[in-house]
Amino acid sequence: MSLQKISRLVHTVRYLTFRQVAYRLYYRFVRVGLGQFRDITARSWVERWDAPAWSRLSTDDGVGFTFLGVRGGVRDAADWHSGQHSKLWLYNLHYLDDLNAIDIDKTPGLADTLIQNWSHANPPVVGNGWEPYPLSLRIVNLVKWHSRSDSRADVMLGSLASQTDALAQQVEYHILGNHLFANGKALVFAGTYLSGVQADAWLAKGLQILDEEVREQFLQDGGHFELSPMYHATLLWDMCDLVNLARRAQLPALMKRLPVWEPVVARGMAWLRSMLHLDGKISFFNDAAFGIAPDFEHIQGYAALLGIPDAAGDVLPSAFLNTATGYAVVTPSAGVKAILDLAQVGPDYQPGHAHADTLSFELSVFGQRLVVNSGTSQYGEGPERQRQRSTGAHSTVEVAGQNSSEVWAGFRVARRARPSIERFDLAEKFICIQASHDGYRRLQGSPRHQRTWTFADDGLEVVDQLTCNQSVAVSRIYIHPDVTFLPEANGFVADMGEGKKVVVSMQGADQVRIVGSTWHPEFGCSVTNQCIEAVFSSCSLTTHIRWS
């Protein structure tokens, strides 16, 4: 192993907790052994499960499935583990999300077919479906479906109990983050639905996990600590599910936690709304894409059914900082919104969904997305996954061809950029926000990147400064695919329709050009777009974006 790889590994491992390391070693030697659950029964709830659905069916026959934009067939047991598909595709297959998808009740027999096919093809405890994360999502889906359908057949309850037993023995303490949260939620759902001593133990264990993780993972400004709008939406839906479960089961252990869970949902909705573009969809910071998590309007509707107050009518300042997560939100005039990434890479011990996107920004003008980050279309460890996590795939500055944070493999980060907010001024006619980061300190001269955004009613000035000029830097502004810029005498101009125009110009660059690129709004999706790329070897670059 080269010294560079050793250094990268050391700078990655140093952030892990003792718990992660200990459980990683523990799970190498311990094997899952299932108990017997012949006499398992279901508890009586005050009300059966009922909740809004947001996801679409992936299949109409239980044979052909579409996940992540990829079609596949599942005709025999081997297909549940086929090497023809990515790990994430197979995980989606094993989640059985269709049990609670839109229109599942309009397709008679499909739910039973899915459950039976999975059970016959996946004996304990072999294959993708018995890994803790797909176990967690499937257990919740099964509990919801069993409760809604009043399906209490002993064989089905026994299978649910076996799956919960397998999960309880391999809780993801070695990963933590949203995985551990999903484990805790599944144990609570199963322990609430099933009855008996073992079910009580699962419920207690799940609640213990959630008591710790809700407090740690949802920060004071409402945002989830993995700093991904997509994962935030996923866990916010999970929180709504937990509130709903407590209301329907009426178990005292759940009811006593409502005063904690309900405010988390309320604050989480306010944070997520701040991270939306004017089209109502999430911004792309860190791992983020459409279609993986419920949209804000789905979560808003769910919370409304639960009677959780929404801060939709609150009057917000024209610029504010989500202080715990580090995202600034600026709305200098009607139809204009910018979101600035001033955030740390986080959490320290689990940055698997982080991108090297420090000091990037996204911008909507005239109600349309204009400046974007490149999004996420795949996981895994391939070169495209690495490119999409890189600094060069975001609307920020890359120095000497390096990433601001050392993202590597599919979900690893070694040395991380540490941003500092230096100025946050709201004046009568302008808004000025300045921040810098030290992510390039490992390079010759230890350059520091400082970026200053100055907003007016009709434009934005972005000043990028480096503390040393020993490296060539590249500023990139990625453009939404619906917008096309053309060269003009003083820069580049885009016709936004109805007589509206946006002009981009740069001073201090050695070279400015438009290059072809791709935007990735969904997994498995790549859309052609433009990138305005400015190369500069001096210490300063000024970018003007004007709209009129």
XYZ file of C-alpha atoms in Angstrom:
548
model
C 0.000 0.000 0.000
C 1.366 3.423 -0.965
C 2.071 6.143 1.597
C -0.727 8.221 0.076
C -3.263 5.436 0.595
C -2.000 4.795 4.132
C -2.374 8.505 4.943
C -5.878 8.575 3.499
C -6.881 5.529 5.528
C -5.426 6.954 8.742
C -7.239 10.277 8.251
C -10.482 8.338 7.695
C -10.237 5.913 10.610
C -9.221 8.579 13.126
C -12.763 9.950 13.146
C -14.442 6.615 13.947
C -15.863 6.052 17.413
C -14.672 3.215 19.629
C -18.160 1.745 19.351
C -17.928 1.539 15.551
C -14.543 -0.171 15.629
C -15.537 -2.607 18.380
C -18.753 -3.682 16.679
C -17.037 -3.999 13.290
C -14.690 -6.534 14.868
C -17.497 -8.182 16.853
C -19.653 -8.802 13.773
C -16.744 -10.486 11.989
C -16.941 -13.401 14.402
C -20.548 -13.559 15.625
C -23.174 -15.377 13.580
C -26.938 -14.879 13.766
C -28.943 -17.689 15.353
C -32.736 -17.466 15.282
C -35.128 -18.487 18.028
C -38.444 -20.310 17.657
C -41.626 -18.232 17.340
C -44.464 -20.735 16.873
C -46.897 -19.116 19.302
C -46.312 -15.465 18.446
C -49.409 -13.238 18.536
C -50.267 -9.669 17.615
C -51.183 -6.903 20.044
C -54.517 -5.131 19.833
C -54.160 -1.524 18.746
C -56.729 1.184 19.334
C -56.738 1.858 15.579
C -55.330 -0.097 12.660
C -52.500 1.458 10.640
C -53.444 4.206 8.234
C -51.100 6.735 6.639
C -50.664 8.584 3.359
C -48.568 6.924 0.654
C -45.994 8.712 -1.468
C -44.032 6.087 -3.454
C -45.162 4.496 -6.713
C -45.422 0.764 -7.366
C -42.240 -0.772 -8.740
C -44.095 -3.790 -10.144
C -47.570 -4.805 -11.245
C -47.016 -8.565 -11.268
C -44.277 -9.371 -8.746
C -41.954 -10.449 -11.568
C -40.779 -7.325 -13.383
C -39.425 -4.528 -11.161
C -38.094 -1.043 -11.839
C -35.757 0.558 -9.319
C -33.401 3.511 -9.779
C -34.427 3.762 -13.427
C -33.362 0.159 -14.124
C -35.742 -2.651 -15.114
C -35.138 -6.203 -13.907
C -36.904 -9.538 -13.654
C -37.273 -11.737 -10.569
C -38.363 -15.200 -11.645
C -36.499 -17.496 -9.255
C -34.612 -17.428 -5.956
C -31.278 -16.583 -7.582
C -32.688 -13.366 -9.060
C -33.088 -11.909 -5.560
C -29.284 -11.846 -5.393
C -28.375 -11.447 -9.048
C -24.979 -9.993 -9.844
C -26.548 -8.278 -12.851
C -27.864 -5.551 -10.575
C -26.210 -3.121 -8.192
C -26.305 -3.660 -4.450
C -28.651 -0.694 -4.081
C -31.044 -2.114 -6.706
C -31.157 -5.419 -4.826
C -31.672 -3.618 -1.525
C -34.698 -1.845 -3.001
C -36.041 -5.215 -4.129
C -35.809 -6.556 -0.571
C -37.386 -3.504 1.097
C -40.876 -4.512 -0.148
C -41.827 -0.824 -0.242
C -44.663 -1.743 -2.614
C -46.653 -3.071 0.347
C -47.432 0.540 1.235
C -47.132 2.231 -2.155
C -49.793 4.253 -3.922
C -52.423 1.955 -5.537
C -51.240 -1.257 -3.840
C -54.795 -1.813 -2.602
C -56.061 -1.510 -6.185
C -53.937 -4.468 -7.293
C -55.564 -7.530 -5.648
C -53.181 -10.231 -4.529
C -49.981 -8.330 -5.319
C -49.016 -7.765 -1.678
C -49.519 -11.449 -0.830
C -47.496 -12.435 -3.888
C -44.601 -10.172 -2.896
C -44.513 -11.466 0.686
C -44.759 -15.123 -0.344
C -42.163 -14.795 -3.102
C -39.730 -13.122 -0.734
C -40.279 -15.732 2.005
C -39.815 -18.694 -0.343
C -36.677 -17.272 -1.983
C -34.924 -15.971 1.139
C -34.520 -18.560 3.894
C -32.851 -17.431 7.125
C -30.285 -15.887 7.348
C -28.710 -15.808 3.906
C -28.358 -13.045 1.350
C -29.079 -9.353 0.901
C -32.518 -9.507 2.488
C -31.147 -10.556 5.865
C -28.704 -7.691 6.162
C -29.778 -5.217 8.850
C -30.712 -2.221 6.697
C -33.078 -4.001 4.265
C -34.394 -5.978 7.238
C -35.266 -2.710 8.974
C -37.186 -1.206 6.071
C -38.979 -4.457 5.250
C -40.029 -5.068 8.875
C -41.698 -1.644 9.013
C -43.422 -2.270 5.676
C -44.660 -5.668 6.888
C -46.016 -4.272 10.157
C -47.881 -1.513 8.326
C -49.344 -3.971 5.825
C -50.281 -6.622 8.403
C -52.048 -4.008 10.516
C -53.907 -2.498 7.577
C -54.995 -5.861 6.179
C -55.710 -7.600 9.500
C -53.432 -10.388 8.307
C -52.494 -12.261 11.481
C -51.737 -15.739 10.097
C -49.321 -17.560 12.373
C -46.874 -18.232 9.562
C -46.710 -14.540 8.654
C -46.283 -13.416 12.265
C -43.623 -16.076 12.775
C -41.700 -14.821 9.750
C -41.951 -11.234 11.008
C -40.669 -12.311 14.414
C -37.730 -14.210 12.883
C -36.745 -11.186 10.825
C -36.935 -8.932 13.882
C -34.857 -11.413 15.875
C -32.207 -11.358 13.124
C -32.174 -7.556 13.145
C -31.864 -7.356 16.932
C -28.701 -9.451 16.721
C -26.972 -7.254 14.145
C -27.938 -3.674 14.952
C -25.663 -1.391 12.945
C -23.611 0.119 15.746
C -20.618 -0.207 13.405
C -22.236 2.237 10.952
C -24.487 4.464 13.117
C -26.222 7.452 11.460
C -29.439 6.891 9.530
C -28.843 3.116 9.482
C -28.991 2.882 13.268
C -32.085 5.088 13.284
C -33.765 2.716 10.801
C -32.841 -0.259 13.002
C -34.383 1.410 16.054
C -37.561 2.321 14.183
C -37.998 -1.250 12.939
C -37.540 -2.739 16.415
C -40.134 -0.313 17.782
C -42.632 -1.138 15.025
C -42.202 -4.896 15.459
C -42.210 -4.679 19.267
C -45.369 -2.591 19.166
C -47.194 -4.912 16.762
C -46.154 -8.279 18.198
C -46.936 -9.462 21.716
C -44.918 -11.340 24.311
C -41.728 -11.158 26.321
C -39.470 -11.081 23.262
C -41.567 -8.384 21.603
C -41.336 -6.281 24.767
C -37.546 -6.652 24.646
C -37.436 -5.538 21.001
C -39.623 -2.543 21.803
C -37.422 -1.534 24.734
C -34.261 -1.887 22.654
C -35.717 0.096 19.772
C -36.858 2.900 22.063
C -33.461 3.041 23.725
C -31.842 3.470 20.298
C -34.331 6.126 19.229
C -34.055 8.054 22.481
C -30.337 8.472 21.796
C -30.497 8.928 18.034
C -33.392 11.399 17.817
C -31.553 13.622 20.265
C -28.249 13.341 18.384
C -29.329 13.195 14.760
C -31.856 16.054 14.652
C -30.005 19.287 15.367
C -31.316 22.453 17.012
C -32.180 24.183 13.728
C -34.262 21.133 12.753
C -31.850 19.637 10.218
C -30.611 16.064 10.180
C -26.933 15.751 11.041
C -25.942 13.985 7.799
C -26.673 17.310 6.041
C -28.459 15.798 3.050
C -31.906 17.230 2.227
C -32.825 13.831 0.767
C -31.969 11.849 3.897
C -33.504 14.552 6.062
C -36.813 14.065 4.225
C -36.548 10.294 4.675
C -36.017 10.531 8.425
C -38.668 13.220 8.804
C -41.172 10.777 7.288
C -39.865 8.193 9.765
C -40.589 10.603 12.613
C -44.140 11.084 11.319
C -44.496 7.291 11.246
C -43.403 7.057 14.883
C -45.905 9.713 15.970
C -48.608 7.904 13.996
C -47.656 4.556 15.548
C -47.904 5.977 19.058
C -51.338 7.428 18.360
C -52.692 4.170 16.903
C -51.204 1.659 19.332
C -51.590 3.852 22.442
C -48.826 2.014 24.280
C -47.692 4.083 27.311
C -44.005 3.747 26.350
C -44.761 5.388 22.998
C -47.208 8.002 24.238
C -44.706 9.389 26.746
C -42.337 10.165 23.870
C -44.796 12.211 21.805
C -43.764 15.490 23.521
C -40.260 14.863 22.135
C -41.132 13.441 18.723
C -43.756 15.989 17.633
C -41.505 19.092 17.968
C -38.796 17.265 16.000
C -41.247 16.956 13.109
C -42.250 20.632 13.350
C -38.639 21.882 13.389
C -37.673 19.408 10.689
C -40.355 20.722 8.345
C -39.144 24.295 8.824
C -35.563 23.262 7.996
C -36.589 21.264 4.951
C -38.708 24.140 3.627
C -35.654 26.398 3.865
C -33.680 23.940 1.691
C -36.246 23.855 -1.105
C -35.989 25.698 -4.382
C -38.925 27.788 -5.529
C -40.182 24.766 -7.505
C -40.883 23.047 -4.174
C -38.171 20.400 -4.602
C -34.997 19.813 -2.577
C -31.624 21.371 -3.284
C -28.677 19.109 -4.106
C -26.142 19.223 -1.304
C -24.279 16.037 -0.412
C -26.107 12.870 -1.519
C -29.393 14.157 -2.888
C -31.759 13.215 -5.694
C -35.469 13.269 -6.443
C -37.645 10.183 -6.036
C -35.774 8.503 -3.171
C -37.477 10.358 -0.322
C -40.963 11.858 -0.037
C -41.374 15.388 -1.333
C -41.971 18.199 1.122
C -45.643 18.379 0.193
C -46.063 14.711 1.159
C -44.451 15.295 4.568
C -46.457 18.473 5.072
C -49.673 16.568 4.364
C -48.705 13.736 6.714
C -47.866 16.147 9.525
C -51.164 17.956 8.991
C -53.070 14.671 9.391
C -51.204 14.174 12.664
C -52.099 17.670 13.825
C -48.490 18.827 14.013
C -48.238 22.606 13.515
C -46.532 23.922 10.393
C -44.539 27.167 10.365
C -45.604 27.933 6.784
C -47.003 31.330 7.715
C -43.950 32.521 9.619
C -42.316 35.651 8.211
C -38.601 34.978 7.674
C -35.799 37.497 7.139
C -34.405 37.995 3.642
C -31.321 36.064 4.742
C -30.777 33.688 7.636
C -28.424 30.934 8.691
C -29.443 27.469 9.747
C -26.887 27.732 12.503
C -26.537 24.084 13.543
C -26.321 22.653 10.029
C -24.541 25.571 8.362
C -26.719 26.397 5.343
C -27.517 30.025 4.581
C -30.768 30.903 2.831
C -31.127 34.177 0.916
C -34.262 35.575 -0.747
C -33.212 39.067 -1.890
C -36.287 39.672 -4.042
C -39.428 37.994 -5.337
C -38.707 34.930 -7.474
C -35.081 34.691 -6.297
C -33.673 32.242 -3.751
C -30.120 31.123 -3.002
C -28.879 28.384 -0.694
C -25.223 28.556 0.390
C -23.206 25.661 1.766
C -21.242 26.915 4.767
C -21.521 23.547 6.491
C -19.009 21.245 8.085
C -18.575 17.744 6.715
C -20.637 15.723 9.079
C -21.133 13.916 11.183
C -17.451 13.310 11.905
C -17.820 9.577 12.449
C -20.223 8.913 9.565
C -19.707 11.215 6.543
C -20.690 8.504 4.056
C -23.176 10.750 2.247
C -20.930 13.825 2.194
C -19.661 15.488 -0.981
C -16.659 17.791 -1.341
C -19.063 20.707 -1.898
C -17.946 23.261 0.703
C -18.870 26.870 -0.261
C -20.954 25.695 -3.200
C -24.324 27.322 -3.798
C -27.565 26.894 -5.701
C -29.703 29.713 -7.078
C -33.214 30.108 -8.426
C -34.108 33.191 -10.481
C -37.555 34.119 -11.827
C -38.825 31.081 -9.918
C -36.639 28.703 -11.957
C -33.502 26.819 -10.973
C -30.458 28.462 -12.462
C -27.262 27.491 -10.586
C -27.181 23.882 -9.385
C -24.907 21.207 -8.019
C -24.649 18.048 -10.076
C -26.780 15.695 -7.971
C -26.458 11.968 -7.348
C -27.276 9.163 -9.767
C -25.500 6.178 -8.234
C -23.803 4.683 -5.200
C -21.057 2.058 -5.183
C -17.347 2.628 -5.700
C -17.051 3.399 -9.418
C -15.398 6.429 -11.026
C -18.724 8.148 -11.711
C -19.704 7.963 -8.044
C -16.316 9.445 -7.193
C -16.764 12.248 -9.753
C -20.215 13.154 -8.481
C -18.869 13.519 -4.931
C -15.902 15.625 -6.075
C -15.442 19.372 -5.744
C -15.361 19.561 -9.539
C -19.006 18.448 -9.741
C -20.253 21.373 -7.635
C -20.688 25.107 -8.044
C -17.601 26.079 -6.084
C -13.813 26.400 -6.531
C -11.412 23.523 -7.128
C -7.720 24.136 -6.452
C -4.896 22.251 -8.204
C -7.317 19.587 -9.389
C -7.912 18.430 -5.803
C -11.034 17.959 -3.707
C -11.690 20.329 -0.829
C -12.443 17.264 1.311
C -10.803 13.937 0.524
C -13.806 11.885 -0.575
C -12.872 8.390 -1.658
C -14.324 4.926 -2.273
C -18.110 5.112 -2.247
C -18.725 6.485 1.234
C -15.415 7.527 2.778
C -13.890 10.892 3.670
C -10.333 11.428 4.940
C -9.201 15.028 5.563
C -12.136 17.452 5.632
C -12.607 21.108 4.817
C -13.407 23.213 7.874
C -15.425 26.315 6.945
C -15.598 29.534 8.950
C -18.315 32.166 8.592
C -16.674 35.592 8.605
C -19.445 37.994 7.674
C -23.257 37.942 7.595
C -24.615 41.416 6.880
C -28.191 42.351 6.053
C -28.194 45.960 4.892
C -31.076 47.918 3.378
C -29.990 47.446 -0.249
C -27.683 44.431 -0.138
C -26.945 41.183 1.665
C -23.312 40.178 2.136
C -22.179 36.742 3.329
C -18.517 35.750 3.542
C -16.946 32.435 4.502
C -13.708 30.543 3.972
C -12.392 27.026 4.388
C -9.057 25.289 4.905
C -9.680 22.174 2.819
C -6.623 22.844 0.647
C -4.203 23.292 3.531
C -2.500 20.031 2.531
C -1.371 21.619 -0.769
C 1.785 23.640 -1.333
C 1.450 27.065 0.282
C -1.586 25.888 2.324
C -4.080 27.992 0.328
C -7.334 29.002 1.956
C -10.426 29.603 -0.183
C -12.593 32.574 0.765
C -15.901 33.251 -0.979
C -18.037 36.384 -0.616
C -21.613 36.541 -1.918
C -23.167 40.020 -2.253
C -26.853 40.034 -3.219
C -28.871 42.940 -4.577
C -32.415 43.011 -5.932
C -31.206 42.471 -9.488
C -28.025 40.470 -9.132
C -25.335 38.623 -7.277
C -21.605 39.217 -7.061
C -19.396 36.282 -6.024
C -15.778 37.020 -5.116
C -13.409 34.071 -4.752
C -10.029 34.693 -3.174
C -7.113 32.365 -2.458
C -4.461 33.174 0.109
C -1.700 31.923 -2.201
C -1.221 31.939 -5.964
C 0.962 28.852 -6.295
C -1.870 26.739 -7.700
C -4.261 27.011 -10.623
C -7.888 27.189 -9.506
C -11.131 26.508 -11.372
C -14.478 28.041 -10.499
C -17.479 26.186 -11.876
C -21.074 27.316 -12.128
C -23.336 24.446 -13.116
C -26.486 25.499 -14.970
C -29.863 23.807 -14.783
C -30.675 21.885 -18.002
C -33.707 24.092 -18.724
C -31.440 27.135 -19.108
C -29.023 27.731 -22.002
C -26.303 30.377 -21.983
C -24.796 31.833 -25.146
C -21.642 33.962 -25.469
C -21.983 37.717 -25.789
C -19.535 40.601 -25.746
C -19.407 40.928 -21.957
C -19.903 37.324 -20.893
C -22.784 34.907 -21.319
C -26.520 35.522 -21.593
C -29.538 33.255 -21.075
C -33.073 34.002 -22.253
C -35.416 32.901 -19.450
C -38.562 33.640 -21.477
C -41.121 36.447 -21.299
C -38.382 39.028 -21.855
C -36.387 37.932 -18.809
C -32.628 37.515 -19.087
C -29.683 36.451 -16.969
C -26.141 37.623 -17.740
C -22.985 36.058 -16.270
C -19.588 37.762 -16.496
C -16.225 37.168 -14.808
C -13.171 39.269 -14.061
C -9.753 37.948 -13.091
C -9.894 34.695 -15.069
C -7.198 33.403 -17.406
C -9.858 31.553 -19.370
C -13.654 31.413 -19.265
C -15.684 28.942 -21.289
C -18.909 26.975 -21.395
C -18.383 23.221 -21.248
C -20.848 20.391 -21.607
C -21.712 18.495 -18.454
C -24.431 16.379 -16.868
C -26.987 16.900 -14.106
C -28.295 13.938 -12.116
C -31.753 14.634 -10.668
C -32.550 10.969 -9.991
C -30.735 7.704 -9.468
C -29.966 6.176 -12.847
C -30.620 9.492 -14.596
C -28.189 11.767 -16.448
C -29.323 14.984 -18.159
C -27.112 17.139 -20.376
C -26.449 20.644 -19.060
C -23.910 23.472 -19.213
C -21.122 24.487 -16.889
C -19.501 27.933 -16.930
C -15.880 27.235 -16.098
C -13.334 29.908 -15.180
C -9.632 29.079 -14.765
C -7.637 31.575 -12.701
C -4.029 31.585 -11.506
C -4.204 34.919 -9.704
C -5.549 35.193 -6.175
C -8.968 36.567 -7.035
C -11.941 35.947 -9.319
C -15.139 38.007 -9.424
C -18.322 36.591 -10.896
C -21.376 38.727 -11.654
C -24.809 37.163 -12.161
C -27.401 39.747 -13.218
C -31.086 39.212 -13.844
C -33.500 41.626 -15.452
